[in-house]
PDB file of C-alpha atoms in Angstrom:
ATOM      1  CA  UNK C 207       0.167  -0.025   0.353  1.00 30.00           C
ATOM      2  CA  UNK C 208       1.072   3.669  -1.039  1.00 31.00           C
ATOM      3  CA  UNK C 209       0.698   5.792   1.643  1.00 32.00           C
ATOM      4  CA  UNK C 210      -0.420   9.346   0.424  1.00 35.00           C
ATOM      5  CA  UNK C 211      -1.769  12.560   1.914  1.00 35.00           C
ATOM      6  CA  UNK C 212      -5.291  11.892   3.626  1.00 38.00           C
ATOM      7  CA  UNK C 213      -8.121  13.722   2.914  1.00 42.00           C
ATOM      8  CA  UNK C 214     -11.240  15.330   5.259  1.00 63.00           C
ATOM      9  CA  UNK C 215     -12.094  12.823   8.043  1.00 91.00           C
ATOM     10  CA  UNK C 216     -15.504  10.343   8.005  1.00 96.00           C
ATOM     11  CA  UNK C 217     -16.267   8.325  10.884  1.00 96.00           C
ATOM     12  CA  UNK C 218     -16.419   4.733  10.423  1.00 97.00           C
ATOM     13  CA  UNK C 219     -18.578   2.533  13.328  1.00 98.00           C
ATOM     14  CA  UNK C 220     -18.779  -1.082  13.353  1.00 98.00           C
ATOM     15  CA  UNK C 221     -18.078  -4.706  11.681  1.00 98.00           C
ATOM     16  CA  UNK C 222     -16.690  -5.647  14.693  1.00 97.00           C
ATOM     17  CA  UNK C 223     -13.184  -4.842  14.584  1.00 98.00           C
ATOM     18  CA  UNK C 224     -10.186  -3.537  12.643  1.00 98.00           C
ATOM     19  CA  UNK C 225      -8.262  -7.128  13.043  1.00 98.00           C
ATOM     20  CA  UNK C 226     -11.587  -8.669  11.709  1.00 98.00           C
ATOM     21  CA  UNK C 227     -14.317  -7.283   9.699  1.00 98.00           C
ATOM     22  CA  UNK C 228     -13.141  -3.424   9.288  1.00 98.00           C
ATOM     23  CA  UNK C 229     -10.741  -4.069   7.730  1.00 98.00           C
ATOM     24  CA  UNK C 230     -12.384  -4.290   4.672  1.00 98.00           C
ATOM     25  CA  UNK C 231     -13.618  -1.175   4.424  1.00 98.00           C
ATOM     26  CA  UNK C 232     -10.694   0.560   6.823  1.00 98.00           C
ATOM     27  CA  UNK C 233      -7.986  -1.035   3.822  1.00 98.00           C
ATOM     28  CA  UNK C 234     -10.477   0.566   1.128  1.00 98.00           C
ATOM     29  CA  UNK C 235     -10.717   3.789   2.614  1.00 98.00           C
ATOM     30  CA  UNK C 236      -6.722   4.055   3.144  1.00 97.00           C
ATOM     31  CA  UNK C 237      -6.157   3.007  -0.525  1.00 98.00           C
ATOM     32  CA  UNK C 238      -8.287   5.417  -1.738  1.00 97.00           C
ATOM     33  CA  UNK C 239      -6.735   8.334   0.564  1.00 96.00           C
ATOM     34  CA  UNK C 240     -10.441   8.595   2.779  1.00 96.00           C
ATOM     35  CA  UNK C 241      -9.166   9.717   6.110  1.00 95.00           C
ATOM     36  CA  UNK C 242     -11.449   7.994   8.738  1.00 95.00           C
ATOM     37  CA  UNK C 243     -11.620   7.699  12.497  1.00 95.00           C
ATOM     38  CA  UNK C 244     -12.519   4.048  14.115  1.00 97.00           C
ATOM     39  CA  UNK C 245     -14.900   2.694  16.563  1.00 97.00           C
ATOM     40  CA  UNK C 246     -15.381  -0.784  17.162  1.00 98.00           C
ATOM     41  CA  UNK C 247     -18.834  -2.323  17.398  1.00 97.00           C
ATOM     42  CA  UNK C 248     -18.418  -3.433  21.062  1.00 96.00           C
ATOM     43  CA  UNK C 249     -17.407  -0.021  22.264  1.00 97.00           C
ATOM     44  CA  UNK C 250     -20.453   2.753  22.829  1.00 97.00           C
ATOM     45  CA  UNK C 251     -20.754   5.666  21.116  1.00 97.00           C
ATOM     46  CA  UNK C 252     -18.889   8.820  22.428  1.00 93.00           C
ATOM     47  CA  UNK C 253     -20.195  12.549  21.721  1.00 89.00           C
ATOM     48  CA  UNK C 254     -16.858  13.495  21.569  1.00 90.00           C
ATOM     49  CA  UNK C 255     -16.481  11.270  17.958  1.00 90.00           C
ATOM     50  CA  UNK C 256     -18.340  13.744  16.145  1.00 85.00           C
ATOM     51  CA  UNK C 257     -16.773  17.007  18.060  1.00 78.00           C
ATOM     52  CA  UNK C 258     -14.155  17.709  14.506  1.00 75.00           C
ATOM     53  CA  UNK C 259     -14.510  17.806  11.267  1.00 81.00           C
ATOM     54  CA  UNK C 260     -17.039  14.716  10.300  1.00 92.00           C
ATOM     55  CA  UNK C 261     -17.698  14.694   6.957  1.00 95.00           C
ATOM     56  CA  UNK C 262     -19.813  11.772   7.338  1.00 97.00           C
ATOM     57  CA  UNK C 263     -20.777   9.086   9.489  1.00 97.00           C
ATOM     58  CA  UNK C 264     -20.439   5.312   8.576  1.00 98.00           C
ATOM     59  CA  UNK C 265     -22.797   2.747  10.419  1.00 98.00           C
ATOM     60  CA  UNK C 266     -21.960  -1.053   9.540  1.00 98.00           C
ATOM     61  CA  UNK C 267     -23.122  -3.981  11.900  1.00 97.00           C
ATOM     62  CA  UNK C 268     -23.348  -1.170  14.848  1.00 97.00           C
ATOM     63  CA  UNK C 269     -26.447  -1.920  17.211  1.00 96.00           C
ATOM     64  CA  UNK C 270     -28.389   1.199  17.716  1.00 97.00           C
ATOM     65  CA  UNK C 271     -27.862  -0.006  21.738  1.00 96.00           C
ATOM     66  CA  UNK C 272     -24.832   1.935  21.416  1.00 97.00           C
ATOM     67  CA  UNK C 273     -26.192   5.441  20.768  1.00 97.00           C
ATOM     68  CA  UNK C 274     -28.412   6.693  23.598  1.00 96.00           C
ATOM     69  CA  UNK C 275     -31.805   8.441  22.807  1.00 96.00           C
ATOM     70  CA  UNK C 276     -29.951  11.794  22.986  1.00 96.00           C
ATOM     71  CA  UNK C 277     -27.199  10.966  20.921  1.00 96.00           C
ATOM     72  CA  UNK C 278     -29.663   9.722  18.321  1.00 96.00           C
ATOM     73  CA  UNK C 279     -30.838  13.136  17.834  1.00 95.00           C
ATOM     74  CA  UNK C 280     -27.870  14.686  18.030  1.00 93.00           C
ATOM     75  CA  UNK C 281     -26.865  12.556  14.816  1.00 94.00           C
ATOM     76  CA  UNK C 282     -29.691  13.976  13.069  1.00 94.00           C
ATOM     77  CA  UNK C 283     -28.738  17.102  13.854  1.00 94.00           C
ATOM     78  CA  UNK C 284     -25.686  17.557  13.014  1.00 93.00           C
ATOM     79  CA  UNK C 285     -27.038  15.328   9.017  1.00 92.00           C
ATOM     80  CA  UNK C 286     -29.301  18.604   9.072  1.00 91.00           C
ATOM     81  CA  UNK C 287     -26.752  20.618   8.986  1.00 92.00           C
ATOM     82  CA  UNK C 288     -24.390  18.370   6.017  1.00 94.00           C
ATOM     83  CA  UNK C 289     -22.791  15.963   7.857  1.00 96.00           C
ATOM     84  CA  UNK C 290     -23.540  12.584   5.686  1.00 97.00           C
ATOM     85  CA  UNK C 291     -24.708   9.363   6.715  1.00 98.00           C
ATOM     86  CA  UNK C 292     -24.447   6.048   5.885  1.00 98.00           C
ATOM     87  CA  UNK C 293     -25.463   2.818   6.874  1.00 98.00           C
ATOM     88  CA  UNK C 294     -23.902  -0.583   5.315  1.00 98.00           C
ATOM     89  CA  UNK C 295     -26.109  -4.083   5.738  1.00 98.00           C
ATOM     90  CA  UNK C 296     -25.378  -6.339   8.287  1.00 96.00           C
ATOM     91  CA  UNK C 297     -26.922  -8.490  11.009  1.00 95.00           C
ATOM     92  CA  UNK C 298     -26.980  -5.514  13.405  1.00 96.00           C
ATOM     93  CA  UNK C 299     -27.819  -3.025  10.478  1.00 97.00           C
ATOM     94  CA  UNK C 300     -31.236  -0.980   9.945  1.00 98.00           C
ATOM     95  CA  UNK C 301     -33.775  -3.905  11.591  1.00 97.00           C
ATOM     96  CA  UNK C 302     -31.582  -6.838  11.453  1.00 93.00           C
ATOM     97  CA  UNK C 303     -30.586  -9.161  14.515  1.00 91.00           C
ATOM     98  CA  UNK C 304     -29.585  -6.680  17.380  1.00 87.00           C
ATOM     99  CA  UNK C 305     -29.731  -3.833  14.471  1.00 88.00           C
ATOM    100  CA  UNK C 306     -33.120  -2.586  16.133  1.00 93.00           C
ATOM    101  CA  UNK C 307     -32.329   1.108  14.433  1.00 97.00           C
ATOM    102  CA  UNK C 308     -36.709   0.670  12.746  1.00 96.00           C
ATOM    103  CA  UNK C 309     -37.511   2.392  16.233  1.00 94.00           C
ATOM    104  CA  UNK C 310     -34.937   5.152  16.272  1.00 97.00           C
ATOM    105  CA  UNK C 311     -34.524   8.557  15.098  1.00 97.00           C
ATOM    106  CA  UNK C 312     -32.244   7.625  12.232  1.00 97.00           C
ATOM    107  CA  UNK C 313     -36.008   6.572  10.675  1.00 96.00           C
ATOM    108  CA  UNK C 314     -36.483  10.107   9.836  1.00 94.00           C
ATOM    109  CA  UNK C 315     -32.902  10.379   8.233  1.00 96.00           C
ATOM    110  CA  UNK C 316     -32.004   7.370   6.118  1.00 98.00           C
ATOM    111  CA  UNK C 317     -33.565   7.523   2.642  1.00 98.00           C
ATOM    112  CA  UNK C 318     -35.555   3.927   3.422  1.00 98.00           C
ATOM    113  CA  UNK C 319     -38.532   2.724   5.233  1.00 98.00           C
ATOM    114  CA  UNK C 320     -36.848  -0.539   7.236  1.00 98.00           C
ATOM    115  CA  UNK C 321     -39.234  -3.442   8.532  1.00 96.00           C
ATOM    116  CA  UNK C 322     -41.043  -3.465  11.430  1.00 94.00           C
ATOM    117  CA  UNK C 323     -39.172  -7.154  12.042  1.00 94.00           C
ATOM    118  CA  UNK C 324     -36.417  -8.670  11.415  1.00 95.00           C
ATOM    119  CA  UNK C 325     -35.607  -8.026   7.627  1.00 94.00           C
ATOM    120  CA  UNK C 326     -32.642  -9.949   7.026  1.00 97.00           C
ATOM    121  CA  UNK C 327     -32.307 -12.309   3.784  1.00 97.00           C
ATOM    122  CA  UNK C 328     -30.043 -14.961   3.692  1.00 97.00           C
ATOM    123  CA  UNK C 329     -29.808 -15.796   0.118  1.00 97.00           C
ATOM    124  CA  UNK C 330     -28.448 -19.733  -0.738  1.00 96.00           C
ATOM    125  CA  UNK C 331     -28.711 -19.330  -4.338  1.00 97.00           C
ATOM    126  CA  UNK C 332     -27.752 -16.721  -6.669  1.00 97.00           C
ATOM    127  CA  UNK C 333     -28.721 -13.049  -5.851  1.00 98.00           C
ATOM    128  CA  UNK C 334     -27.111 -10.412  -8.941  1.00 98.00           C
ATOM    129  CA  UNK C 335     -27.036  -6.642  -8.723  1.00 98.00           C
ATOM    130  CA  UNK C 336     -29.263  -5.527 -10.980  1.00 98.00           C
ATOM    131  CA  UNK C 337     -28.021  -1.472 -11.632  1.00 98.00           C
ATOM    132  CA  UNK C 338     -31.330   1.284 -12.484  1.00 98.00           C
ATOM    133  CA  UNK C 339     -30.027   3.972 -13.221  1.00 97.00           C
ATOM    134  CA  UNK C 340     -26.497   5.581 -13.776  1.00 98.00           C
ATOM    135  CA  UNK C 341     -25.235   7.961 -10.861  1.00 98.00           C
ATOM    136  CA  UNK C 342     -22.163   9.256  -9.922  1.00 97.00           C
ATOM    137  CA  UNK C 343     -21.246   6.137  -7.193  1.00 98.00           C
ATOM    138  CA  UNK C 344     -21.386   3.684  -9.938  1.00 98.00           C
ATOM    139  CA  UNK C 345     -19.388   5.838 -12.506  1.00 97.00           C
ATOM    140  CA  UNK C 346     -18.241   4.048 -15.252  1.00 97.00           C
ATOM    141  CA  UNK C 347     -18.416   0.642 -12.764  1.00 98.00           C
ATOM    142  CA  UNK C 348     -19.093  -2.072 -15.409  1.00 98.00           C
ATOM    143  CA  UNK C 349     -22.900  -3.525 -13.347  1.00 98.00           C
ATOM    144  CA  UNK C 350     -24.357  -4.305 -16.707  1.00 97.00           C
ATOM    145  CA  UNK C 351     -21.433  -5.992 -18.707  1.00 97.00           C
ATOM    146  CA  UNK C 352     -20.382  -7.818 -14.854  1.00 98.00           C
ATOM    147  CA  UNK C 353     -22.766  -8.082 -12.362  1.00 98.00           C
ATOM    148  CA  UNK C 354     -21.619  -8.918  -9.207  1.00 98.00           C
ATOM    149  CA  UNK C 355     -23.456 -11.007  -6.053  1.00 98.00           C
ATOM    150  CA  UNK C 356     -24.172 -10.941  -2.741  1.00 98.00           C
ATOM    151  CA  UNK C 357     -24.957 -13.937  -0.106  1.00 98.00           C
ATOM    152  CA  UNK C 358     -27.614 -11.694   1.654  1.00 98.00           C
ATOM    153  CA  UNK C 359     -29.396  -8.035   2.412  1.00 98.00           C
ATOM    154  CA  UNK C 360     -31.379  -6.512   4.571  1.00 98.00           C
ATOM    155  CA  UNK C 361     -34.787  -5.738   3.289  1.00 98.00           C
ATOM    156  CA  UNK C 362     -36.039  -2.470   3.289  1.00 98.00           C
ATOM    157  CA  UNK C 363     -38.416   0.227   0.858  1.00 98.00           C
ATOM    158  CA  UNK C 364     -36.875   3.205  -0.893  1.00 98.00           C
ATOM    159  CA  UNK C 365     -38.839   6.591   0.320  1.00 98.00           C
ATOM    160  CA  UNK C 366     -40.695   8.159  -2.060  1.00 97.00           C
ATOM    161  CA  UNK C 367     -38.721  10.997  -2.824  1.00 96.00           C
ATOM    162  CA  UNK C 368     -35.206   9.270  -2.547  1.00 98.00           C
ATOM    163  CA  UNK C 369     -33.497   7.398  -5.621  1.00 98.00           C
ATOM    164  CA  UNK C 370     -33.346   3.629  -6.120  1.00 98.00           C
ATOM    165  CA  UNK C 371     -29.562   2.960  -7.558  1.00 98.00           C
ATOM    166  CA  UNK C 372     -28.739  -1.077  -7.063  1.00 98.00           C
ATOM    167  CA  UNK C 373     -31.351  -3.303  -6.812  1.00 98.00           C
ATOM    168  CA  UNK C 374     -30.834  -7.331  -5.343  1.00 98.00           C
ATOM    169  CA  UNK C 375     -32.804  -9.893  -7.841  1.00 98.00           C
ATOM    170  CA  UNK C 376     -32.934 -12.994  -6.493  1.00 98.00           C
ATOM    171  CA  UNK C 377     -32.832 -16.163  -9.027  1.00 97.00           C
ATOM    172  CA  UNK C 378     -34.038 -20.103  -8.157  1.00 97.00           C
ATOM    173  CA  UNK C 379     -31.488 -22.088  -9.941  1.00 97.00           C
ATOM    174  CA  UNK C 380     -32.138 -25.451 -10.836  1.00 97.00           C
ATOM    175  CA  UNK C 381     -30.320 -28.295 -12.596  1.00 97.00           C
ATOM    176  CA  UNK C 382     -31.446 -30.675 -15.372  1.00 96.00           C
ATOM    177  CA  UNK C 383     -29.396 -32.742 -17.764  1.00 97.00           C
ATOM    178  CA  UNK C 384     -26.447 -30.361 -17.246  1.00 96.00           C
ATOM    179  CA  UNK C 385     -28.343 -27.602 -18.414  1.00 97.00           C
ATOM    180  CA  UNK C 386     -28.854 -25.241 -15.501  1.00 97.00           C
ATOM    181  CA  UNK C 387     -32.372 -22.539 -15.621  1.00 97.00           C
ATOM    182  CA  UNK C 388     -32.339 -19.496 -14.129  1.00 96.00           C
ATOM    183  CA  UNK C 389     -36.334 -18.192 -12.879  1.00 96.00           C
ATOM    184  CA  UNK C 390     -36.440 -14.796 -11.287  1.00 95.00           C
ATOM    185  CA  UNK C 391     -37.699 -14.472  -7.722  1.00 93.00           C
ATOM    186  CA  UNK C 392     -40.551 -11.915  -6.865  1.00 83.00           C
ATOM    187  CA  UNK C 393     -39.957  -8.226  -7.558  1.00 93.00           C
ATOM    188  CA  UNK C 394     -35.989  -7.786  -6.656  1.00 97.00           C
ATOM    189  CA  UNK C 395     -35.483  -6.036  -3.377  1.00 98.00           C
ATOM    190  CA  UNK C 396     -33.872  -1.643  -3.190  1.00 98.00           C
ATOM    191  CA  UNK C 397     -29.970  -2.249  -2.753  1.00 98.00           C
ATOM    192  CA  UNK C 398     -28.587   0.829  -3.045  1.00 99.00           C
ATOM    193  CA  UNK C 399     -30.775   3.956  -1.629  1.00 98.00           C
ATOM    194  CA  UNK C 400     -29.371   7.345  -2.342  1.00 98.00           C
ATOM    195  CA  UNK C 401     -31.186  10.839  -0.875  1.00 98.00           C
ATOM    196  CA  UNK C 402     -30.746  13.790   1.098  1.00 97.00           C
ATOM    197  CA  UNK C 403     -31.818  14.948   4.957  1.00 95.00           C
ATOM    198  CA  UNK C 404     -31.399  18.969   5.112  1.00 93.00           C
ATOM    199  CA  UNK C 405     -27.555  19.515   3.589  1.00 93.00           C
ATOM    200  CA  UNK C 406     -26.817  16.525   4.405  1.00 96.00           C
ATOM    201  CA  UNK C 407     -26.799  13.342   1.361  1.00 98.00           C
ATOM    202  CA  UNK C 408     -27.336  10.454   2.715  1.00 98.00           C
ATOM    203  CA  UNK C 409     -27.004   6.586   1.481  1.00 98.00           C
ATOM    204  CA  UNK C 410     -28.694   3.035   2.613  1.00 98.00           C
ATOM    205  CA  UNK C 411     -26.241  -0.177   1.173  1.00 98.00           C
ATOM    206  CA  UNK C 412     -28.304  -3.430   1.629  1.00 98.00           C
ATOM    207  CA  UNK C 413     -25.369  -5.980   1.796  1.00 98.00           C
ATOM    208  CA  UNK C 414     -22.501  -6.517   4.053  1.00 98.00           C
ATOM    209  CA  UNK C 415     -19.436  -5.526   2.411  1.00 97.00           C
ATOM    210  CA  UNK C 416     -17.602  -8.473   4.769  1.00 97.00           C
ATOM    211  CA  UNK C 417     -18.021 -12.074   4.669  1.00 95.00           C
ATOM    212  CA  UNK C 418     -20.192 -13.567   4.609  1.00 94.00           C
ATOM    213  CA  UNK C 419     -23.008 -11.111   2.874  1.00 97.00           C
ATOM    214  CA  UNK C 420     -20.746  -9.555   0.570  1.00 98.00           C
ATOM    215  CA  UNK C 421     -20.402 -12.844  -1.826  1.00 98.00           C
ATOM    216  CA  UNK C 422     -18.749 -12.743  -4.823  1.00 98.00           C
ATOM    217  CA  UNK C 423     -18.921  -8.653  -4.512  1.00 98.00           C
ATOM    218  CA  UNK C 424     -15.689  -8.748  -2.411  1.00 98.00           C
ATOM    219  CA  UNK C 425     -13.928 -10.914  -6.016  1.00 98.00           C
ATOM    220  CA  UNK C 426     -15.529  -8.179  -8.296  1.00 98.00           C
ATOM    221  CA  UNK C 427     -12.780  -6.772 -10.603  1.00 98.00           C
ATOM    222  CA  UNK C 428     -10.302  -7.505 -13.591  1.00 98.00           C
ATOM    223  CA  UNK C 429      -7.320  -7.026 -10.670  1.00 98.00           C
ATOM    224  CA  UNK C 430      -6.695  -7.491  -7.118  1.00 98.00           C
ATOM    225  CA  UNK C 431      -5.751  -4.637  -5.107  1.00 98.00           C
ATOM    226  CA  UNK C 432      -3.823  -5.290  -1.486  1.00 98.00           C
ATOM    227  CA  UNK C 433      -4.204  -2.626   1.256  1.00 98.00           C
ATOM    228  CA  UNK C 434      -4.157  -2.964   4.970  1.00 98.00           C
ATOM    229  CA  UNK C 435      -5.117   0.285   7.182  1.00 98.00           C
ATOM    230  CA  UNK C 436      -3.286   1.130  10.119  1.00 96.00           C
ATOM    231  CA  UNK C 437      -3.976  -1.379  13.040  1.00 96.00           C
ATOM    232  CA  UNK C 438      -5.529  -3.078  11.190  1.00 98.00           C
ATOM    233  CA  UNK C 439      -5.681  -6.419   8.826  1.00 98.00           C
ATOM    234  CA  UNK C 440      -4.473  -6.932   5.365  1.00 98.00           C
ATOM    235  CA  UNK C 441      -7.040  -7.556   2.810  1.00 98.00           C
ATOM    236  CA  UNK C 442      -6.712  -8.514  -0.800  1.00 98.00           C
ATOM    237  CA  UNK C 443      -9.867  -7.395  -2.694  1.00 98.00           C
ATOM    238  CA  UNK C 444     -11.177  -7.215  -6.939  1.00 98.00           C
ATOM    239  CA  UNK C 445     -10.740  -3.282  -7.899  1.00 98.00           C
ATOM    240  CA  UNK C 446     -13.868  -3.019  -8.743  1.00 98.00           C
ATOM    241  CA  UNK C 447     -15.494  -3.428  -5.271  1.00 98.00           C
ATOM    242  CA  UNK C 448     -12.862  -1.017  -3.587  1.00 98.00           C
ATOM    243  CA  UNK C 449     -13.820   1.587  -6.553  1.00 98.00           C
ATOM    244  CA  UNK C 450     -17.587   0.891  -5.326  1.00 98.00           C
ATOM    245  CA  UNK C 451     -17.156   1.235  -1.637  1.00 98.00           C
ATOM    246  CA  UNK C 452     -14.613   4.371  -2.043  1.00 98.00           C
ATOM    247  CA  UNK C 453     -17.098   5.995  -4.280  1.00 98.00           C
ATOM    248  CA  UNK C 454     -20.195   4.989  -1.217  1.00 98.00           C
ATOM    249  CA  UNK C 455     -18.388   6.815   1.051  1.00 98.00           C
ATOM    250  CA  UNK C 456     -16.982   9.733  -1.153  1.00 98.00           C
ATOM    251  CA  UNK C 457     -20.609  10.798  -1.959  1.00 98.00           C
ATOM    252  CA  UNK C 458     -22.148  10.613   1.028  1.00 98.00           C
ATOM    253  CA  UNK C 459     -19.269  12.549   2.345  1.00 97.00           C
ATOM    254  CA  UNK C 460     -19.764  15.252  -0.911  1.00 97.00           C
ATOM    255  CA  UNK C 461     -16.006  14.231  -1.612  1.00 96.00           C
ATOM    256  CA  UNK C 462     -17.181  12.946  -5.253  1.00 93.00           C
TER     257      UNK C 462
END
């Protein structure tokens, strides 16, 4: 990894710890020169984390129980003033097992309507990412020519004033005499939804960015990217996966 000057900071919460799942997004951000502060999933939120110049907050498998109601209200106020908010899918995101954000103030800010019960969807058969329209986050990435797959996601609905950029389309697959038949399941689910709240950009990515839900997305690319953030494990991922994640973060933080 080439060390280069860092740009504006974001606050990254969750994904267990830097020597586990958080190594992936941390490594990508470091590779793309996105400065960040980090708090593991098992540590309570402290208001001082928002005292500096924070361009965006990323919540990924960071349970709502780590916040007080007052702290969540403070996040909402900061978002209205221009601080971006990105929630990434996982068991402890949205209305996952232990996420429980559906009954918090963040439900007003995020561009999606969360389930009122556990919304986790695990995909034993193919779940492909489908592009719905062009957007800065997607850039020239080949979502149409080479759609990647994921292993699961949090189910939610896009709010009426939000934009759905990517869908999760699930397939039933059968095989007879060596011929595979792919049959789409029910209507696809929103996977990447963007919107605004006050002066801020807000974003919801339904799938996880680390194993196991990330599925084949983590290897999506035509070359490999190796990276390692300080105090984190090293990663080796697909270059298109890395570019996509970096764009999601940069767009939310108004760096893109």
